[in-house]
Amino acid sequence: MDDQRLDKWLWCARFYKTRALAVDAIKAGRVAVNGQLAKPAKSLVIGDTLALRMPPYEWIVEVRGVAKQRVGAPEARKLYEETPASLAARE
């Protein structure tokens, strides 16, 4: 499995508690994939860059993996890598 739907990936990576909340955020324009606004069914592949606006924070992460189903928090953290600039801005 090399790709995954955007809404499912956000849920699996634990950015949102439910897929419905992930879909709502995507439709509201708070999620961009490789600099472009996306739809919930957008297929993510390893190496894609996501910009997530979750006020008061903004995350910029690179996709490092996909999961078949939602996993525990330590495993979910392995699905992405936050950019140093994003980490510095949140702190």
Tab-separated table of C-alpha atoms in Angstrom, residues 5-67:
chain	number	residue	atom	x	y	z
A	5	ARG	CA	-6.951	8.997	0.923
A	6	LEU	CA	-6.176	12.339	2.533
A	7	ASP	CA	-9.071	12.216	5.007
A	8	LYS	CA	-8.181	8.700	6.127
A	9	TRP	CA	-4.490	9.561	6.494
A	10	LEU	CA	-5.283	12.591	8.685
A	11	TRP	CA	-7.438	10.356	10.877
A	12	CYS	CA	-4.841	7.541	11.021
A	13	ALA	CA	-2.057	10.014	11.862
A	14	ARG	CA	-4.245	11.348	14.708
A	15	PHE	CA	-4.543	14.934	13.545
A	16	TYR	CA	-8.348	14.586	13.871
A	17	LYS	CA	-10.448	12.365	16.141
A	18	THR	CA	-12.812	11.290	13.359
A	19	ARG	CA	-12.726	11.095	9.581
A	20	ALA	CA	-15.765	13.387	9.506
A	21	LEU	CA	-13.787	16.122	11.288
A	22	ALA	CA	-10.933	15.604	8.818
A	23	VAL	CA	-13.355	15.948	5.885
A	24	ASP	CA	-14.825	19.139	7.371
A	25	ALA	CA	-11.347	20.678	7.767
A	26	ILE	CA	-10.388	19.746	4.199
A	27	LYS	CA	-13.609	21.184	2.761
A	28	ALA	CA	-13.087	24.378	4.808
A	29	GLY	CA	-9.736	24.880	3.063
A	30	ARG	CA	-7.553	24.246	6.123
A	31	VAL	CA	-5.504	21.483	4.483
A	32	ALA	CA	-3.206	21.866	1.477
A	33	VAL	CA	-1.250	19.109	-0.255
A	34	ASN	CA	1.950	20.200	-1.999
A	35	GLY	CA	0.752	23.813	-1.894
A	36	GLN	CA	-2.666	23.083	-3.431
A	37	LEU	CA	-6.035	22.888	-1.688
A	38	ALA	CA	-7.285	19.327	-1.916
A	39	LYS	CA	-10.432	17.247	-1.702
A	40	PRO	CA	-10.950	14.497	0.911
A	41	ALA	CA	-10.389	11.732	-1.667
A	42	LYS	CA	-7.002	13.142	-2.769
A	43	SER	CA	-4.514	10.298	-2.896
A	44	LEU	CA	-1.451	10.888	-0.717
A	45	VAL	CA	1.869	9.222	-1.412
A	46	ILE	CA	5.029	9.099	0.657
A	47	GLY	CA	6.954	12.337	0.196
A	48	ASP	CA	3.931	14.648	-0.142
A	49	THR	CA	3.955	17.831	1.944
A	50	LEU	CA	0.875	18.850	3.923
A	51	ALA	CA	0.050	22.242	5.401
A	52	LEU	CA	-2.562	21.959	8.164
A	53	ARG	CA	-4.143	24.987	9.804
A	54	MET	CA	-5.530	24.054	13.208
A	55	PRO	CA	-5.877	27.403	14.985
A	56	PRO	CA	-3.896	28.654	16.785
A	57	TYR	CA	-1.261	26.386	15.174
A	58	GLU	CA	-0.137	25.615	11.657
A	59	TRP	CA	1.646	22.352	10.915
A	60	ILE	CA	3.792	21.635	7.862
A	61	VAL	CA	4.558	17.936	7.651
A	62	GLU	CA	5.975	15.486	5.137
A	63	VAL	CA	4.227	12.142	4.692
A	64	ARG	CA	6.592	9.318	5.737
A	65	GLY	CA	4.155	6.407	5.670
A	66	VAL	CA	0.585	5.216	5.390
A	67	ALA	CA	-1.417	2.909	7.636
